[in-house]
Coordinates of C-alpha atoms in Angstrom, one line a residue:
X923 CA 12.0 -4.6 29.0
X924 CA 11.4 -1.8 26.8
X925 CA 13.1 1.7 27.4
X926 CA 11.3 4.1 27.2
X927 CA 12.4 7.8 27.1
X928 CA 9.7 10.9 26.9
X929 CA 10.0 12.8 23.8
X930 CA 10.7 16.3 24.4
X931 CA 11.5 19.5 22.2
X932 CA 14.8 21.1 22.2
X933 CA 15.4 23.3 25.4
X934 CA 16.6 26.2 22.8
X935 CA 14.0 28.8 23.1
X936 CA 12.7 29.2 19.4
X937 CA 13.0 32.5 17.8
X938 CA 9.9 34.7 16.5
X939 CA 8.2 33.0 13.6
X940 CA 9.2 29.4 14.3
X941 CA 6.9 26.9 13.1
X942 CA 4.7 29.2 10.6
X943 CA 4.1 26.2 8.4
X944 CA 3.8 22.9 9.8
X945 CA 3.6 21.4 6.7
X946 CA 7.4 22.0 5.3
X947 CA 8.9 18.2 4.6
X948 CA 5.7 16.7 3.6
X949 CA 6.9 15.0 0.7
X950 CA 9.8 13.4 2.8
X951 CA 8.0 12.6 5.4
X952 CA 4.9 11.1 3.8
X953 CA 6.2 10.4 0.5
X954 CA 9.7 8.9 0.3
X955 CA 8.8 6.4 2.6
X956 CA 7.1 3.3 0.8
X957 CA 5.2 2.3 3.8
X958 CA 3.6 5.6 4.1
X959 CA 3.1 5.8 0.2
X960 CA 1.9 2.1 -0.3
X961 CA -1.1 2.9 2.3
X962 CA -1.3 6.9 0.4
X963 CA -2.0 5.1 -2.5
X964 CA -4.1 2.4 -1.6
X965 CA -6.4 5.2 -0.4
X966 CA -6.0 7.0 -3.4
X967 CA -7.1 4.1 -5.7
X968 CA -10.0 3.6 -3.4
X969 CA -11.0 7.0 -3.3
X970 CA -10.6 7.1 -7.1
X971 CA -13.2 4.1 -7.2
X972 CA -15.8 5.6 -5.4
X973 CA -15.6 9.0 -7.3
X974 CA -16.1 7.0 -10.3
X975 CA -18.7 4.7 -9.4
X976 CA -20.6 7.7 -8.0
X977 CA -20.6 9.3 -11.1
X978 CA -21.2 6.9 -13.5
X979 CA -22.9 4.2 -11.4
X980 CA -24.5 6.0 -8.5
X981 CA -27.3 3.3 -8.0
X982 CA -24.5 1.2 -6.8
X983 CA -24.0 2.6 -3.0
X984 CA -22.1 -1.0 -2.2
X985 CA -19.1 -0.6 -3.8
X986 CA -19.4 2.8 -3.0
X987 CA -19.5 1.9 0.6
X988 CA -16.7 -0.5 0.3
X989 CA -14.1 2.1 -1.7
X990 CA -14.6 4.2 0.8
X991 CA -13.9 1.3 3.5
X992 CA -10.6 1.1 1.4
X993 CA -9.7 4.3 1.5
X994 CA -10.7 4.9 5.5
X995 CA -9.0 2.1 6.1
X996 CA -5.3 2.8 4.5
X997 CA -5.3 6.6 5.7
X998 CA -5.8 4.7 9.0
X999 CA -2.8 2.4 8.6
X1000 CA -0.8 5.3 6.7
X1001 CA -1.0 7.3 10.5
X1002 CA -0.8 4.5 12.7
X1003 CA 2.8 4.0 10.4
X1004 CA 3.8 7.7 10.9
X1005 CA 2.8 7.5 14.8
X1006 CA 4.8 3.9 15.2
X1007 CA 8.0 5.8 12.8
X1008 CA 7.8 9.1 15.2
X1009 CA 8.3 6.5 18.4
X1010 CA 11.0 4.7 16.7
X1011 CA 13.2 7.9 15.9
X1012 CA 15.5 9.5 18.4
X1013 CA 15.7 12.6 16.1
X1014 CA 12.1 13.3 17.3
X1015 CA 13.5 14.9 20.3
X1016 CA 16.5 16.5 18.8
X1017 CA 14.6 18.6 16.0
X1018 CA 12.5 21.3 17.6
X1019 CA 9.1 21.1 16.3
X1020 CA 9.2 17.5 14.7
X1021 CA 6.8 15.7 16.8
X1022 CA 4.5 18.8 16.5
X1023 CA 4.9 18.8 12.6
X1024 CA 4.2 15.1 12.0
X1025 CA 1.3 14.8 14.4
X1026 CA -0.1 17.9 12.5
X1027 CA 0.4 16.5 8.8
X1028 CA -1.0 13.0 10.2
X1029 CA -4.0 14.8 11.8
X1030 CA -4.7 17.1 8.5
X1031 CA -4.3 13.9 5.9
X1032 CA -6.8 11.8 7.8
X1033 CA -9.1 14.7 8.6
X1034 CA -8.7 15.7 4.9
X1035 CA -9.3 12.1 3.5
X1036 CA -12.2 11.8 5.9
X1037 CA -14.3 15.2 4.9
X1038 CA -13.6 13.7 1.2
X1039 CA -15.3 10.3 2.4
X1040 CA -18.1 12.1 4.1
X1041 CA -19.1 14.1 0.6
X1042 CA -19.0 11.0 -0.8
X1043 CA -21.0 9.2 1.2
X1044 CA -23.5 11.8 1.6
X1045 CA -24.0 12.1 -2.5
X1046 CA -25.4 8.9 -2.4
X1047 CA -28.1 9.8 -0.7
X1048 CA -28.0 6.6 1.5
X1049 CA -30.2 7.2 4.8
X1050 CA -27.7 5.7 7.8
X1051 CA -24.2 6.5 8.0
X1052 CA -23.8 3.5 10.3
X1053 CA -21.3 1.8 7.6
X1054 CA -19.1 4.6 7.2
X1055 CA -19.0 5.3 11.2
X1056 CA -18.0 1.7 11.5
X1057 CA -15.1 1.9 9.0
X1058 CA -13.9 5.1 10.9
X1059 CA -14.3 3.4 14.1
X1060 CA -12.4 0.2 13.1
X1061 CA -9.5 2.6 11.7
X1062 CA -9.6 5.1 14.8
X1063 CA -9.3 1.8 16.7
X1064 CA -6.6 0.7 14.9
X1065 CA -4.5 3.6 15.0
X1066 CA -5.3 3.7 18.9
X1067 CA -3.9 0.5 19.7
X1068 CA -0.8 0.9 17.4
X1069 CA 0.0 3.7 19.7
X1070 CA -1.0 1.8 22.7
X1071 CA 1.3 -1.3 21.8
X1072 CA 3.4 -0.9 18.1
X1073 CA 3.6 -4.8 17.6
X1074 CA -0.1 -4.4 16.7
X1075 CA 0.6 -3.4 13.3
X1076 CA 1.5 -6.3 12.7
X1077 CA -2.4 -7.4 12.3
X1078 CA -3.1 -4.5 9.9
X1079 CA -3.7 -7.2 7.1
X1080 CA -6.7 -8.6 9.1
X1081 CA -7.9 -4.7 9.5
X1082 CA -8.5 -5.1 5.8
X1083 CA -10.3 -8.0 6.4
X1084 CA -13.6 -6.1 7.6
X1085 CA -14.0 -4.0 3.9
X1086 CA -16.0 -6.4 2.7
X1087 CA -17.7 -7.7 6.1
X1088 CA -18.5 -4.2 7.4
X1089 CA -21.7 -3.9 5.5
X1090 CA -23.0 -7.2 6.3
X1091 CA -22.3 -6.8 10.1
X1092 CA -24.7 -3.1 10.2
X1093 CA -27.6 -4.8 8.4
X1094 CA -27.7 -7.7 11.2
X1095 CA -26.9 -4.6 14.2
X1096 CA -30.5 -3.2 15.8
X1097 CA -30.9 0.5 15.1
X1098 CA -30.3 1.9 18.4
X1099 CA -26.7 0.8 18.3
X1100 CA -26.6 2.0 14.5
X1101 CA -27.8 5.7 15.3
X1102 CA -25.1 5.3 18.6
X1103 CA -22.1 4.6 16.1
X1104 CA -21.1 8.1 15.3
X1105 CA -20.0 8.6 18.9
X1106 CA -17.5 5.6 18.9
X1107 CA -14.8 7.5 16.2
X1108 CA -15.7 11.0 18.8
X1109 CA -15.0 8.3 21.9
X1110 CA -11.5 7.0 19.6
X1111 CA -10.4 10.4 18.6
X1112 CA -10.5 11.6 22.7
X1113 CA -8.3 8.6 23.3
X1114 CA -5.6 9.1 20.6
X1115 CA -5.4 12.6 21.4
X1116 CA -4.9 11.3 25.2
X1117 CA -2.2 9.0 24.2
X1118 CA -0.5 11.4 22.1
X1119 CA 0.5 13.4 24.6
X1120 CA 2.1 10.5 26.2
X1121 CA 3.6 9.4 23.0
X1122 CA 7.6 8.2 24.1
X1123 CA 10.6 6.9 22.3
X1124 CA 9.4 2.9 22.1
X1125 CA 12.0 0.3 21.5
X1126 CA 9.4 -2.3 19.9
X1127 CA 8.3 0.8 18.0
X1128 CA 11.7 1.1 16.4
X1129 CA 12.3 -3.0 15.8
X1130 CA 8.8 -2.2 13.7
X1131 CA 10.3 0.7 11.9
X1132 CA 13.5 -0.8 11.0
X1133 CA 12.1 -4.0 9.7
X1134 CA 9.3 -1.7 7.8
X1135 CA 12.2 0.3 6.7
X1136 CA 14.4 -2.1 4.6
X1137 CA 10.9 -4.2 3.2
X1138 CA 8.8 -1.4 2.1
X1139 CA 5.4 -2.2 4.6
X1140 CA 2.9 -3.1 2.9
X1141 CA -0.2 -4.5 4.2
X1142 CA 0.7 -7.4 6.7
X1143 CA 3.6 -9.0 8.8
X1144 CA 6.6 -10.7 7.8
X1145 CA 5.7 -14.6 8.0
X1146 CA 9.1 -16.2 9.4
X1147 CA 10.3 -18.3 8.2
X1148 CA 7.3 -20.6 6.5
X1149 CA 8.9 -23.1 4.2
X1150 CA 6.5 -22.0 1.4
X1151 CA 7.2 -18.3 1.6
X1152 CA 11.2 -19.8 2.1
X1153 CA 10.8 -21.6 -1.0
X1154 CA 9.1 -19.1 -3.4
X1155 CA 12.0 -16.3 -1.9
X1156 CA 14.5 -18.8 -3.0
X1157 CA 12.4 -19.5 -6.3
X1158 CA 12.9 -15.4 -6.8
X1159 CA 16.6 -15.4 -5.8
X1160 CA 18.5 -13.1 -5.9
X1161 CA 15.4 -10.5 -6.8
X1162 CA 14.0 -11.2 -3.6
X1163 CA 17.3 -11.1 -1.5
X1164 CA 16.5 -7.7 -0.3
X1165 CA 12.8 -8.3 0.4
X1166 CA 13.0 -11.4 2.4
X1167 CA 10.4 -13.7 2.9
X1168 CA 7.5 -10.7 2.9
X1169 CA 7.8 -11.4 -1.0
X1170 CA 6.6 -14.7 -1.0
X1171 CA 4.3 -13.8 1.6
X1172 CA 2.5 -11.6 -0.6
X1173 CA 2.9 -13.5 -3.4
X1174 CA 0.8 -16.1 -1.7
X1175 CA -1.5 -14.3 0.8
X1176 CA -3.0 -11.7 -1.8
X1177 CA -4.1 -14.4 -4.2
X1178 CA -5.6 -16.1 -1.2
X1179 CA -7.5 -13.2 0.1
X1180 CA -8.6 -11.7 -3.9
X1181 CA -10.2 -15.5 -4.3
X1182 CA -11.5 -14.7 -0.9
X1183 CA -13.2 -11.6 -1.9
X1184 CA -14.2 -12.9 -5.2
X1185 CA -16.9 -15.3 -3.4
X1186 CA -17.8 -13.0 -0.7
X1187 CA -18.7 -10.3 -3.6
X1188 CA -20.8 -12.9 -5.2
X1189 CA -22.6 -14.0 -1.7
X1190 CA -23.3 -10.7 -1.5
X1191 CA -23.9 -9.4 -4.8
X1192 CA -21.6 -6.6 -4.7
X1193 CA -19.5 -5.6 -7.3
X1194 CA -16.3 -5.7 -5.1
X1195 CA -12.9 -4.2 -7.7
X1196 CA -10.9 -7.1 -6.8
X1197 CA -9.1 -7.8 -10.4
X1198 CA -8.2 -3.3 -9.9
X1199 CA -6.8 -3.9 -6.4
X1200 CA -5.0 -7.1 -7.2
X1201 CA -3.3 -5.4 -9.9
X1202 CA -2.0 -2.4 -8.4
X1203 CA -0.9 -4.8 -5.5
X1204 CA 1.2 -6.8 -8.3
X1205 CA 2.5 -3.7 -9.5
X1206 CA 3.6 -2.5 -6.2
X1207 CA 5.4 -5.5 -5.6
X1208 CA 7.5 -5.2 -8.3
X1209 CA 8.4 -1.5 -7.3
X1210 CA 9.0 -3.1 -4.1
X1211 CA 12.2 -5.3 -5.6
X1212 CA 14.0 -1.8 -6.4
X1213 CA 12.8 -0.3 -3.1
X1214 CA 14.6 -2.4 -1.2
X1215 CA 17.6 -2.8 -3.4
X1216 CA 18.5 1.2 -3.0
X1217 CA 17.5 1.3 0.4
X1218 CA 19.9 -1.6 1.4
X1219 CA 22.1 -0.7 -1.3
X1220 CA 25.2 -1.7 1.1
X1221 CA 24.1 -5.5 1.4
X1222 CA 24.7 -5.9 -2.2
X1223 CA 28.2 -6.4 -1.5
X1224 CA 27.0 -9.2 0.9
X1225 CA 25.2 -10.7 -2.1
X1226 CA 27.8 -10.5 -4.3
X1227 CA 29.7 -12.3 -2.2
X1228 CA 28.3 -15.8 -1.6
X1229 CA 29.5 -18.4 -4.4
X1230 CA 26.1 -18.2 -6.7
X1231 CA 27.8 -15.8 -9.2
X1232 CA 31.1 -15.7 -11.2
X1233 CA 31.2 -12.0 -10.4
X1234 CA 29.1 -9.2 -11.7
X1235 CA 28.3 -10.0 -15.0
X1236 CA 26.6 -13.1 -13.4
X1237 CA 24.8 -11.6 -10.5
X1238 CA 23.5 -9.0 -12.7
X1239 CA 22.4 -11.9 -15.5
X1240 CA 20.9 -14.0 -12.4
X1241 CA 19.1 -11.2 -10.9
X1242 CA 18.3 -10.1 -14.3
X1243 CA 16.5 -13.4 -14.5
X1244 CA 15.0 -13.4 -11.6
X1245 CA 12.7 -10.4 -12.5
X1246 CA 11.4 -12.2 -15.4
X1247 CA 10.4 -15.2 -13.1
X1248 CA 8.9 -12.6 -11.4
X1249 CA 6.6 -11.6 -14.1
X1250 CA 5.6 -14.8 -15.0
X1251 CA 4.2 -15.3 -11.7
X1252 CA 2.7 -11.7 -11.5
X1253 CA 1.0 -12.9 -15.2
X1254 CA 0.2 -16.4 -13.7
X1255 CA -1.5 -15.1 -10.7
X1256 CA -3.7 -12.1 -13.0
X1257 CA -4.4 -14.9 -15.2
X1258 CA -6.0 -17.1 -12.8
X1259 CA -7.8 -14.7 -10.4
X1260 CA -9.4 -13.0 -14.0
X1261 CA -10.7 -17.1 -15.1
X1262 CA -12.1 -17.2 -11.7
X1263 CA -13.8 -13.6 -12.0
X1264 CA -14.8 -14.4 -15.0
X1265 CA -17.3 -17.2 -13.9
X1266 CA -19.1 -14.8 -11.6
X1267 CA -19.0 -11.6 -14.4
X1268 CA -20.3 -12.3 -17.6
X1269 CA -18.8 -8.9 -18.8
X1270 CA -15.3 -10.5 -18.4
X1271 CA -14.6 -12.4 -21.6
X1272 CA -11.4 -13.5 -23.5
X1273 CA -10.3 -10.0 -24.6
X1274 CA -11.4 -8.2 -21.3
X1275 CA -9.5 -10.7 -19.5
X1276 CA -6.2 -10.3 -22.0
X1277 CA -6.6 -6.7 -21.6
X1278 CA -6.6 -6.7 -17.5
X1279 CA -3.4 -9.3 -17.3
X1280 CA -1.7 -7.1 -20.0
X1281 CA -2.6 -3.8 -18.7
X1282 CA -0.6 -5.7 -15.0
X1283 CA 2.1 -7.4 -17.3
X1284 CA 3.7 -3.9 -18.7
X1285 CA 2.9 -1.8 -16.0
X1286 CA 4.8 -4.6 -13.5
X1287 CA 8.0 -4.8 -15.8
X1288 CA 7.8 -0.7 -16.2
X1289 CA 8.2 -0.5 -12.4
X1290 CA 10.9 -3.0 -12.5
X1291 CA 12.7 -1.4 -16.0
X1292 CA 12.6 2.0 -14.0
X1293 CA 13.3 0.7 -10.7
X1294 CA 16.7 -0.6 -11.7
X1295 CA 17.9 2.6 -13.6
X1296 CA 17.2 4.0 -10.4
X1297 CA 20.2 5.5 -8.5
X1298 CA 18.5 7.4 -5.2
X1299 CA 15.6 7.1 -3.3
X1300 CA 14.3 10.0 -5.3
X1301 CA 14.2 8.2 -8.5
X1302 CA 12.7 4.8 -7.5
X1303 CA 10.2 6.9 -5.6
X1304 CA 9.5 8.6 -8.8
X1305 CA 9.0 5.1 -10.7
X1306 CA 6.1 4.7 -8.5
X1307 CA 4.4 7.3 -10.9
X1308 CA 3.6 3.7 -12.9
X1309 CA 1.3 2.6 -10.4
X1310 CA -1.1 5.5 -10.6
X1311 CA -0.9 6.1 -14.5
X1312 CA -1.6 2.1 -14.4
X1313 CA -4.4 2.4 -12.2
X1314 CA -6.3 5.7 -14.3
X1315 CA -5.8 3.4 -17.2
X1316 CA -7.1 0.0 -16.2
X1317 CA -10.2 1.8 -14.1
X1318 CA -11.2 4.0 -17.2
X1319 CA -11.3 0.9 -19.3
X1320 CA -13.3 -0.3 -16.7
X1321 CA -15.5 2.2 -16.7
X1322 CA -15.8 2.0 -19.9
X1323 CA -16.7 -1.8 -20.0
X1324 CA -18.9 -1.4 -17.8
X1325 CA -21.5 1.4 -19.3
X1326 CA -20.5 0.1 -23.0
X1327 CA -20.2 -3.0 -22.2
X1328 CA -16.9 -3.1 -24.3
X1329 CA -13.8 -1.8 -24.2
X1330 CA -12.5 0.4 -26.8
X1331 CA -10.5 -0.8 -29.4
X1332 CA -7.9 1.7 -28.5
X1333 CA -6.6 0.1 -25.1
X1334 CA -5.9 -3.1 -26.8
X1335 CA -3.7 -1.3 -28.9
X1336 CA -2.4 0.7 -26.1
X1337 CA -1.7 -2.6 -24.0
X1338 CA 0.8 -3.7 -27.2
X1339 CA 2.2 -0.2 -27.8
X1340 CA 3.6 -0.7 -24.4
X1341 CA 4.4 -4.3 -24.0
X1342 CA 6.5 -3.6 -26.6
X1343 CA 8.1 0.1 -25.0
X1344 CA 8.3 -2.5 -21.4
X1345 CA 10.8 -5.5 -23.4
X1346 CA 12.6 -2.6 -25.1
X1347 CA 13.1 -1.0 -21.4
X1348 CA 13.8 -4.5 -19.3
X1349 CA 16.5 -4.8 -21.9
X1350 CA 17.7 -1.5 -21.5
X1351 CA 18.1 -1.7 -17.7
X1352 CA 19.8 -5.0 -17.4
X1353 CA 22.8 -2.8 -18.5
X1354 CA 22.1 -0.3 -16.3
X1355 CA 21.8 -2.5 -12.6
X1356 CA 25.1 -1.7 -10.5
X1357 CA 26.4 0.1 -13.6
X1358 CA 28.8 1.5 -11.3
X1359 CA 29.6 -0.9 -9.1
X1360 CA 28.0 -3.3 -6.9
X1361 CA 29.5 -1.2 -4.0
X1362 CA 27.7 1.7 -5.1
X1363 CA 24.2 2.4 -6.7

């Protein structure tokens, strides 16, 4: 039975001028956590798509459409996180003005990200807005029944699902329910704002928290204990020691879902980003090995005791190792899904191809290089700086490709130039993990 315990502000009466800026602690709240950030920049990147198809592709309204499904989507997911984390923490009724000052930030970001959308959208030019109501709705709905039950968000992986089905379902609804749409996310928005102000401490809510906590939430539940997620974790031992079995999981399901996507984009003749999102999704896993590492940075003395290593110098050498087995799988995986894009994209050739796995290959062992040098939360949080200088470089190649129909000469160089800077830097860090200790970061 779950206990649950109405979240209420400090009796102290607060003095003059409290809560003039509901937006102090932002970056804490919204930005040193990695589930909050992993959805920010998901959203971000899809944002970032759409700006840049608009302007140098406008004619292309679906992949417009679907960015901004992406980006809806995450926001979505990012709020329904920061709803499940306010329900999970005690503190919530300690701190006077907490639950005000989260509910505010969550509101403004998603409002915020949402106006963005809508200017999008509307420079197109496209004559219904049913697709973008849609997405709204199916993110309002999500973050409704989060509140209404935490374990749902659990099932935000299938929420990602509709991205590339939205589009297809409006063309086959009749008008009448099209030109209704806009009053669903009105219809949602009343609701969450009703069950906000019954928001209570939730134990589930915390169980969800904790676990997201320690693995760095991404975008789906923990699998269990599956013998092929069990068996690629073990594969990626001791690396994935502090991850689990969401490692593997991702490890399998993403490749599942890009080859997925890859057919669905051809069915429907959409040029769907798949090899840009797959790669920033690599790249995030790898941050995600560090993550984990200095947030659970007191089981490493658990680790270093089982009989696997003959004492630091060989659990630093094993999970040294373990990286790199990493990185060939990240490289195996990029080199597979680009073949298989390549068959439906005759712009992909050889050197396109080279360029998109390399572009992955130094970004991913950047993130891990960095993310072992790490010593705080701070610092690994700063390492994921590689993901969005990885994503403005791989996209602008892109772009590039795509109204050239070639990619400069100069990102091929670029790609080496920092394979190169990534070896020197893996090396580097190996001498760097538990420098201090494995007691200590």
């Amino acid at each position: 039975m779950n206990s649950r315990h109405p979240i209420t502000n400090s009796q102290t009466k607060p003095g003059k001028g409290a809560f003039r800026n509901p937006y102090k602690g932002f970056y804490s709240i919204w930005i040193r956590d990695f589930g909050s950030l992993s959805f920010l920049l998901v959203a971000l990147l899809g944002l970032g798509l759409a700006v840049l198809t608009l302007l140098t592709k406008p004619e292309k309204v679906e992949v417009i459409n679907l960015t901004l499904g992406m980006c809806i989507l995450s926001v979505s997911a990012t709020v329904a996180w920061q709803f499940i984390k306010l329900t999970a923490s005690e503190h919530a009724a300690l701190i006077p003005h907490y639950r005000k000052q989260v509910m505010v930030q969550a509101i403004s970001v998603f409002i915020l990200m949402s106006l963005i959308c809508y200017i999008v959208f509307e420079s197109t030019e496209q004559e219904s807005i049913g697709t973008l109501m849609l997405f709204f709705s199916i993110g309002m709905g999500f973050i409704y029944v989060c509140l209404i039950k935490p374990q749902r968000f659990n099932l935000s992986v299938f929420v990602f699902v509709f991205i590339p089905l939205a589009p297809e379902v409006i063309v086959y609804l009749p008008e009448v329910i099209v030109s209704y749409l806009v009053l669903l996310p009105v219809l949602l928005g009343f609701l969450i704002d009703r069950q906000l102000l019954r928001l209570s401490w939730n134990d589930d809510a915390r169980a969800i928290y904790l676990n997201g906590l320690e693995t760095g939430w991404m975008i789906g539940p923990i699998a269990g204990q599956n013998r092929w997620f069990m068996k690629l974790s073990r594969y990626l031992h001791p690396a994935s020691y502090f991850v689990g079995p969401m490692l593997g999981m991702i490890l399998i399901v993403v490749p599942i879902l890009s080859v997925a996507a890859i057919f669905l984009s051809a069915y429907m003749e959409a040029d769907v980003p798949v090899l840009m999102v797959l790669s920033q999704l690599m790249i995030m896993v790898c941050c995600l090995i560090h993550w984990t590492r200095v947030q659970r940075w007191r089981a490493a003395e658990t680790l270093y005791m089982l009989p696997s290593f003959s004492g630091k110098t060989g659990l630093v050498g094993q999970f040294f190792n373990s990286q790199l087995r990493l990185l060939m799988i990240v490289i195996a995986i990029m080199s597979l899904i680009v073949l298989l894009s390549a068959q439906f994209n005759s712009q992909i050739s050889l050197m396109v191809g080279l360029h998109v796995v390399a572009s992955t290959t130094w970004a991913s062992g950047l993130a891990l290089a960095f993310g072992a040098m790490s010593r705080s939360v701070l610092q690994v949080s700063s390492s994921m700086l590689i993901v969005i200088f990885s994503s403005v470089w791989l996209s602008t190649s892109l772009v590039t490709l795509r109204e050239e129909n070639a990619i400069s000469l100069g990102y091929y160089w670029g790609d080496l130039g920092l394979l190169l800077l990534m070896a020197v830097l893996l090396v580097i860090s190996r001498n760097k993990l538990w420098k201090n200790g494995v007691a200590s970061l």
